CSV table of C-alpha atoms and ligand atoms in Angstrom, one decimal:
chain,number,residue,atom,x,y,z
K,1,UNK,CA,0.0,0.0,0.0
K,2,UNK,CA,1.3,3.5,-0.6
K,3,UNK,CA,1.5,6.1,1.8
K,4,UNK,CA,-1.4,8.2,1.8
K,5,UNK,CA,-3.5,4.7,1.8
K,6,UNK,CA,-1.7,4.1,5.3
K,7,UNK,CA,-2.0,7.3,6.3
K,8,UNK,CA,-5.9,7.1,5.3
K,9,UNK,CA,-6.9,3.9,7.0
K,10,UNK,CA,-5.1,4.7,10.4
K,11,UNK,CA,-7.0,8.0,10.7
K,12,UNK,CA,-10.2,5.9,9.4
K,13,UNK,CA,-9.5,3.1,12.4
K,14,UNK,CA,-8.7,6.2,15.0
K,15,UNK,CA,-11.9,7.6,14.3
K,16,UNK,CA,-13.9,5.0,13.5
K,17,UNK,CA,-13.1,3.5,17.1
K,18,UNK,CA,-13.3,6.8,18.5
K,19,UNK,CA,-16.9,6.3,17.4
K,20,UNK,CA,-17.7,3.3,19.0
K,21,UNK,CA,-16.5,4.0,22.5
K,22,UNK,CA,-18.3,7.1,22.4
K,23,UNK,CA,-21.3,4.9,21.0
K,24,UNK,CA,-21.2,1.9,23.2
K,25,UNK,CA,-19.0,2.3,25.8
K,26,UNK,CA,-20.0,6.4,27.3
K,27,UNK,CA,-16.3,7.2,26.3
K,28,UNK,CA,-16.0,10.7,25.5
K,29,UNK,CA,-13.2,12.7,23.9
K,30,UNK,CA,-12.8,16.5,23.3
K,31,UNK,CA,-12.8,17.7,19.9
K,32,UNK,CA,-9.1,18.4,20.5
K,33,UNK,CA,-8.2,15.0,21.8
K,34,UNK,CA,-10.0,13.8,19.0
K,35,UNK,CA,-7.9,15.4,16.4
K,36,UNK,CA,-4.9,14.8,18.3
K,37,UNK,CA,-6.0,11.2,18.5
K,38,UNK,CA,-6.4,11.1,14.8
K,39,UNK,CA,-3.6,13.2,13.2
K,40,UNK,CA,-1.2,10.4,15.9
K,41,UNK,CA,-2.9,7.6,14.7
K,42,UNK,CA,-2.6,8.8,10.6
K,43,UNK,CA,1.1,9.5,11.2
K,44,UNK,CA,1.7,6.5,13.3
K,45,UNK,CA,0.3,4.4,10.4
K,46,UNK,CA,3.2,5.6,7.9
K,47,UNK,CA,5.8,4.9,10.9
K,48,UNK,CA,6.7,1.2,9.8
K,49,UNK,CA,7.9,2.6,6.6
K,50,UNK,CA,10.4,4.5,8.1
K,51,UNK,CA,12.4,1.7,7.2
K,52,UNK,CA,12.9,2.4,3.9
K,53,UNK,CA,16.2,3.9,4.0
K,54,UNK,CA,17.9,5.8,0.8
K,55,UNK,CA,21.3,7.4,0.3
K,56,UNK,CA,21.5,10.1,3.0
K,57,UNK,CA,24.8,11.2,1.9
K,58,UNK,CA,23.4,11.9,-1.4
K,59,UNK,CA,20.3,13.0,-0.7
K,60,UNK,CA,18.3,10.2,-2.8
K,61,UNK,CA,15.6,7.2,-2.4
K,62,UNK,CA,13.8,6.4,0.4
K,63,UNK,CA,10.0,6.0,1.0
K,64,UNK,CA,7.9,9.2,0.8
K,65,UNK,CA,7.0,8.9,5.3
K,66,UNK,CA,11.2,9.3,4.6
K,67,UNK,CA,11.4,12.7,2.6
K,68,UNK,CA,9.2,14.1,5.4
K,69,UNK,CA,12.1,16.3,7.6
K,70,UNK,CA,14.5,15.8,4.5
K,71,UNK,CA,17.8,15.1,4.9
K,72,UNK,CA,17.3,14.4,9.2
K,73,UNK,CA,13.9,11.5,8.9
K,74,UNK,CA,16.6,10.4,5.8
K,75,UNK,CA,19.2,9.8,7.9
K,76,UNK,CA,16.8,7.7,11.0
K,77,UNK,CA,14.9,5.5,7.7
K,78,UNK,CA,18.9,4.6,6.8
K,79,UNK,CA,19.1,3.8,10.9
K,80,UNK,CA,15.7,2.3,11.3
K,81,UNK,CA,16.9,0.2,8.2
K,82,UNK,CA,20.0,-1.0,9.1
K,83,UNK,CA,18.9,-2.1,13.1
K,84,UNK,CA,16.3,-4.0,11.2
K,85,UNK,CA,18.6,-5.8,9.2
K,86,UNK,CA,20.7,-6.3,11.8
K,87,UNK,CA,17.5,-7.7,14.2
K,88,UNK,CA,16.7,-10.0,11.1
K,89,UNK,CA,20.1,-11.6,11.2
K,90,UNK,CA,20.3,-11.9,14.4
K,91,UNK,CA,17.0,-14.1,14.9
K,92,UNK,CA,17.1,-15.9,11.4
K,93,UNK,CA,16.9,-19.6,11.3
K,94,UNK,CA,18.2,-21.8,8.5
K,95,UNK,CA,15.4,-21.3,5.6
K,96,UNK,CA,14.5,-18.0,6.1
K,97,UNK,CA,16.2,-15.9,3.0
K,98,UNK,CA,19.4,-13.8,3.1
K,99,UNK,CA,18.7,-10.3,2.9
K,100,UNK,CA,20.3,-7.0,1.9
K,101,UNK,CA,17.9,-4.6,3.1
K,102,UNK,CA,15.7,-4.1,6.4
K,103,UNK,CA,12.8,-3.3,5.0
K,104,UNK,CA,9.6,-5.0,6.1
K,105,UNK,CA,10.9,-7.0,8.6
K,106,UNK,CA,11.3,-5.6,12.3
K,107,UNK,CA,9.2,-2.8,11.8
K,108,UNK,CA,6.5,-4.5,10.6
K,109,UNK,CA,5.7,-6.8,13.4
K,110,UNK,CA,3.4,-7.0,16.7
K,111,UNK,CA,6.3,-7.1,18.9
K,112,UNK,CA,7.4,-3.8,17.3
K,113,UNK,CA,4.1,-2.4,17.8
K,114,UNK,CA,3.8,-2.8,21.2
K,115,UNK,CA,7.3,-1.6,22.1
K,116,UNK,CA,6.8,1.8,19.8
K,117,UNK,CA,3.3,2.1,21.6
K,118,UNK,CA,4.6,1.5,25.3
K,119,UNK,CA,7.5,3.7,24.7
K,120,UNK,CA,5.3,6.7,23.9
K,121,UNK,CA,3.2,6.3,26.7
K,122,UNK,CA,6.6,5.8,28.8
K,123,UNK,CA,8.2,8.7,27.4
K,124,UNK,CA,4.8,10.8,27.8
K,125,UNK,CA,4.7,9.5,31.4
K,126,UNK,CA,8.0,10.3,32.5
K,127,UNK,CA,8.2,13.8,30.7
K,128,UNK,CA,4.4,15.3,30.6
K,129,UNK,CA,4.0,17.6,28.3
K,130,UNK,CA,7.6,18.1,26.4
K,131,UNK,CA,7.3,14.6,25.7
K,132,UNK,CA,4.1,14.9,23.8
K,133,UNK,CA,5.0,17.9,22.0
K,134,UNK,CA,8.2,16.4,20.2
K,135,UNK,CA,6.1,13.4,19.7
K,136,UNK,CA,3.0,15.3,18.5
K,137,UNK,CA,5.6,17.3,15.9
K,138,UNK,CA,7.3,14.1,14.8
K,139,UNK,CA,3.7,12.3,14.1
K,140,UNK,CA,2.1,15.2,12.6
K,141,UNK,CA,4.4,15.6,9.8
K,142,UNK,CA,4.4,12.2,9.2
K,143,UNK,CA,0.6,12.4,8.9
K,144,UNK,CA,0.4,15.8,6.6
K,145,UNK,CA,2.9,14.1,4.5
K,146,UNK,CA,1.0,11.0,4.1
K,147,UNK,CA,-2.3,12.7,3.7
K,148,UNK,CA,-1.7,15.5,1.8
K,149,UNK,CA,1.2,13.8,-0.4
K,150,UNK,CA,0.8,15.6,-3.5
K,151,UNK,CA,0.5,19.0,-1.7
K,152,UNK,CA,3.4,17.8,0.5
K,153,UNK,CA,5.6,17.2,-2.5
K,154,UNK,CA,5.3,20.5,-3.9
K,155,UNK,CA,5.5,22.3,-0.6
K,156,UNK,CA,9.0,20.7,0.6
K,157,UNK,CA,10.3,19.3,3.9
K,158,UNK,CA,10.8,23.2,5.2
K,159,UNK,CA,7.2,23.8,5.3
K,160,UNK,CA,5.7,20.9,6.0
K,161,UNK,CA,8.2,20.6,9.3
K,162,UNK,CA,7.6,24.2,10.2
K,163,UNK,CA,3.0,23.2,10.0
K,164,UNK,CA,3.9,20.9,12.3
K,165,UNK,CA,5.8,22.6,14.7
K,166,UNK,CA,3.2,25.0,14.8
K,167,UNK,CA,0.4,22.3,15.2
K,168,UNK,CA,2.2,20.1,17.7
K,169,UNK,CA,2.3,23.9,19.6
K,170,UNK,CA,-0.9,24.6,19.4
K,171,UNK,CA,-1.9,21.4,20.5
K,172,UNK,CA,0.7,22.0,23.7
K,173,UNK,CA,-0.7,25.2,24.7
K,174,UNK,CA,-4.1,23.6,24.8
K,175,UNK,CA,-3.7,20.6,26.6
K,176,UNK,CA,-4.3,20.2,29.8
K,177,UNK,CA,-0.8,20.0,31.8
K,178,UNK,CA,-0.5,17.2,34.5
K,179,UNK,CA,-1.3,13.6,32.6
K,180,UNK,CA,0.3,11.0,31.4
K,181,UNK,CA,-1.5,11.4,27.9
K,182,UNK,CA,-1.8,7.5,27.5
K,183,UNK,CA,-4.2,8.1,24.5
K,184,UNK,CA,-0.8,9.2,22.6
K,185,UNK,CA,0.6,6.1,23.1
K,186,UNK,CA,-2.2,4.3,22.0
K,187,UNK,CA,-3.2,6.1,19.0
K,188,UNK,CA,1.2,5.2,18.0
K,189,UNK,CA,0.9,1.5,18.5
K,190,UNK,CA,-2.6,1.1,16.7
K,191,UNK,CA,-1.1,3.1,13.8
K,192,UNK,CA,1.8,0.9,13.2
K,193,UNK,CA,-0.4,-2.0,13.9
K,194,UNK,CA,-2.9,-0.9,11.0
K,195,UNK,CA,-0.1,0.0,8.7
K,196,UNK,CA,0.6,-3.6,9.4
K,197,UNK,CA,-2.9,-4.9,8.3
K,198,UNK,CA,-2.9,-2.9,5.2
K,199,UNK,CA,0.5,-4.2,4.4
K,200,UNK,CA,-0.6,-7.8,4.2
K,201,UNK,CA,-3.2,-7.2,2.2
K,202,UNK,CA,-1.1,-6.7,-0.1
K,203,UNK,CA,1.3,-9.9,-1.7
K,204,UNK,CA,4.5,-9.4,-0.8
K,205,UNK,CA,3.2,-9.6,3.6
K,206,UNK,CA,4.4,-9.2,6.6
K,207,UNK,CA,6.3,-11.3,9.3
K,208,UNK,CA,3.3,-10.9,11.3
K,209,UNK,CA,4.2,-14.2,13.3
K,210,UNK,CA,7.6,-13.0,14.3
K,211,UNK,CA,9.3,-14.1,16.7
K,212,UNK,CA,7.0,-17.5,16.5
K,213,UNK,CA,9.6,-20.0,14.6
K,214,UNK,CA,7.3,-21.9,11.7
K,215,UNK,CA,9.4,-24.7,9.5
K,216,UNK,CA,12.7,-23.6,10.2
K,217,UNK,CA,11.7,-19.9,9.4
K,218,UNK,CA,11.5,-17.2,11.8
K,219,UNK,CA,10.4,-14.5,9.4
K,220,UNK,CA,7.3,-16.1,7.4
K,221,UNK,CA,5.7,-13.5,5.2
K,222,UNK,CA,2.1,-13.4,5.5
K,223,UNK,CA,0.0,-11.7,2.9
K,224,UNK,CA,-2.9,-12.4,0.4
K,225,UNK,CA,-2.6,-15.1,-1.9
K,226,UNK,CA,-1.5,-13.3,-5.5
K,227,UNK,CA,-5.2,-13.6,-7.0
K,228,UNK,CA,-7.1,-11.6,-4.5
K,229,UNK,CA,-3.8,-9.5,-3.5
K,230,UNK,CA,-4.1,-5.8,-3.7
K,231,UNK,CA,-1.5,-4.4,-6.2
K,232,UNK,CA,0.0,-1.2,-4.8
K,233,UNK,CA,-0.7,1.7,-6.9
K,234,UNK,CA,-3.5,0.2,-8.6
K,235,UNK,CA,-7.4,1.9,-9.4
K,236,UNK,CA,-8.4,-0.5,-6.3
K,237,UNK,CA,-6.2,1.0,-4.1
K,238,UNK,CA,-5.9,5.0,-5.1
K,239,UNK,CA,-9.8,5.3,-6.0
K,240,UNK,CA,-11.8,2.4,-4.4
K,241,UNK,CA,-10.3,1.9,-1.2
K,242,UNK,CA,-9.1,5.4,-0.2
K,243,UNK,CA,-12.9,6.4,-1.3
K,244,UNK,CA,-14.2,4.0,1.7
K,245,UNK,CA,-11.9,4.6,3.8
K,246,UNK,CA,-12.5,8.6,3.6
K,247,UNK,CA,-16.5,8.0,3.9
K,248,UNK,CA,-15.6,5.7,6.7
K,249,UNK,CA,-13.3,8.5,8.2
K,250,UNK,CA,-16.5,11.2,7.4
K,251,UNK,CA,-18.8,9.9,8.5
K,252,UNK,CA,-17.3,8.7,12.2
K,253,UNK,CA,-16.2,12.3,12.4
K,254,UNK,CA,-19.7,13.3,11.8
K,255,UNK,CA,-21.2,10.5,14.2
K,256,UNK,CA,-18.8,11.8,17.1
K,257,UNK,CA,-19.0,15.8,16.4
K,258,UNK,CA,-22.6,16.4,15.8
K,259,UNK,CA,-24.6,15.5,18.5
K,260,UNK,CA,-22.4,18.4,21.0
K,261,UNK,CA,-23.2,20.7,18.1
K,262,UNK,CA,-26.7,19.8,18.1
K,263,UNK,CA,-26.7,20.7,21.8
K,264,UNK,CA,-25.1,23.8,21.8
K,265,UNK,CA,-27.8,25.1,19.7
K,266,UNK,CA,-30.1,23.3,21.9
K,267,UNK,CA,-31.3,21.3,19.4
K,268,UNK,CA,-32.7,17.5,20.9
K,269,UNK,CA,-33.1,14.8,18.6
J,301,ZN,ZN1,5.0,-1.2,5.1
């Protein structure tokens, strides 16, 4: 899947379950949480990719989530890349393939997402609100890059970083001080986890049983067989399922905003 199709489905899922709790369970979030929740959970769903290292020194390659700081998220894909690599070694057993590149292996499993999701939640714990706001920064570029790709492109790094400076900003000035803010580190981990889904819908998979050792492989790649497989790029992915996924997205939005506008006008329904 490409990136503004990751992007896409984790602020879908975010909003989506948003909906629900709020629905079913009496679990109610501010429109601000909400959006942080959301813009978190988009940017968190490109994270994975981050392993998608180019040539730093030359300024070349890498996935798009890569490109989105320049030169600097550059330089932590070629990183990101290269522990994974490492990691894959390390834990390979006697069938699984060699390898020259990182990419879609350590990133892309559960393991990973709970440790990227638990780390957030530490870091937010142990460091309030400067913790959030250099998270919130990071994650919010990701997610305008992702979402607005085309616009991002044009735009450059510079602009984009400096939107969300000001947004993760923003959002610091109005959140309330004193919390651990363990929505943040929730809305990380199911991002990578739905970046995760949407990558083994696809035919190339993911290692989604790793570390579970299956035939003398520790890094099985699980994805749909090639005749139901989506093809990245393709008319079902840019216009059928980023269409649902935006409706989706829509009309949980609308389901969770509004009923409190409603109010405020004192309208009852
Ligand atoms: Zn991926």
């Amino acid at each position: 899947m490409m990136g503004p199709s990751h992007a896409l489905s984790g602020a879908a899922v975010w909003l989506t379950g948003s909906w629900a709790l709020d629905q079913f369970a009496d679990y109610h979030q501010t429109p601000l949480a909400l959006a942080v929740g959301t813009a978190v959970c988009a940017g968190g769903a490109l994270f994975p990719d981050l392993d998608l290292s180019g040539k730093v020194t030359r300024n070349q390659g890498g996935a798009t989530v890569a490109r989105t700081f320049g030169v600097f998220s550059l330089f932590i894909a070629e990183v990101m890349e290269k522990i994974s690599l490492g990691v894959y070694y390390a834990t390979k057993l006697s069938r699984d393939p060699r390898r020259n590149n990182g990419h879609r292996t350590l990133t892309h499993t559960i393991p990973f997402t709970l440790l990227v999701g638990w780390g957030t939640t530490a870091l937010c714990a142990a460091y309030g609100k400067w913790a959030v706001v250099s998270i919130l920064f990071f994650m919010i570029g990701l997610a305008l890059r992702g979402l607005f790709d085309e616009w991002a492109e044009r735009a450059g790094w510079v602009v984009v970083t400096l939107l969300s400076a000001a947004a993760a900003w923003f959002t610091f000035a109005n959140l309330p001080g004193d919390r651990g803010y363990p929505l943040i580190g929730t809305a990380v981990g199911v991002g990578c986890f739905v970046h995760i889904l949407g990558d083994m819908i696809t035919k190339a998979g993911v290692p989604i049983l790793w570390p579970i050792p299956i035939k003398r492989r520790m890094w099985t790649m699980i994805g749909l067989p090639n005749g139901i497989a989506l093809r990245t790029g393709s008319k079902a992915e840019t216009i059928v399922l980023r269409a649902a996924l935006t409706v989706l997205a829509v009309l949980a939005a609308v389901g969770l905003v509004a009923p409190s506008v409603l109010q405020r006008f004192n309208i009852e329904v």
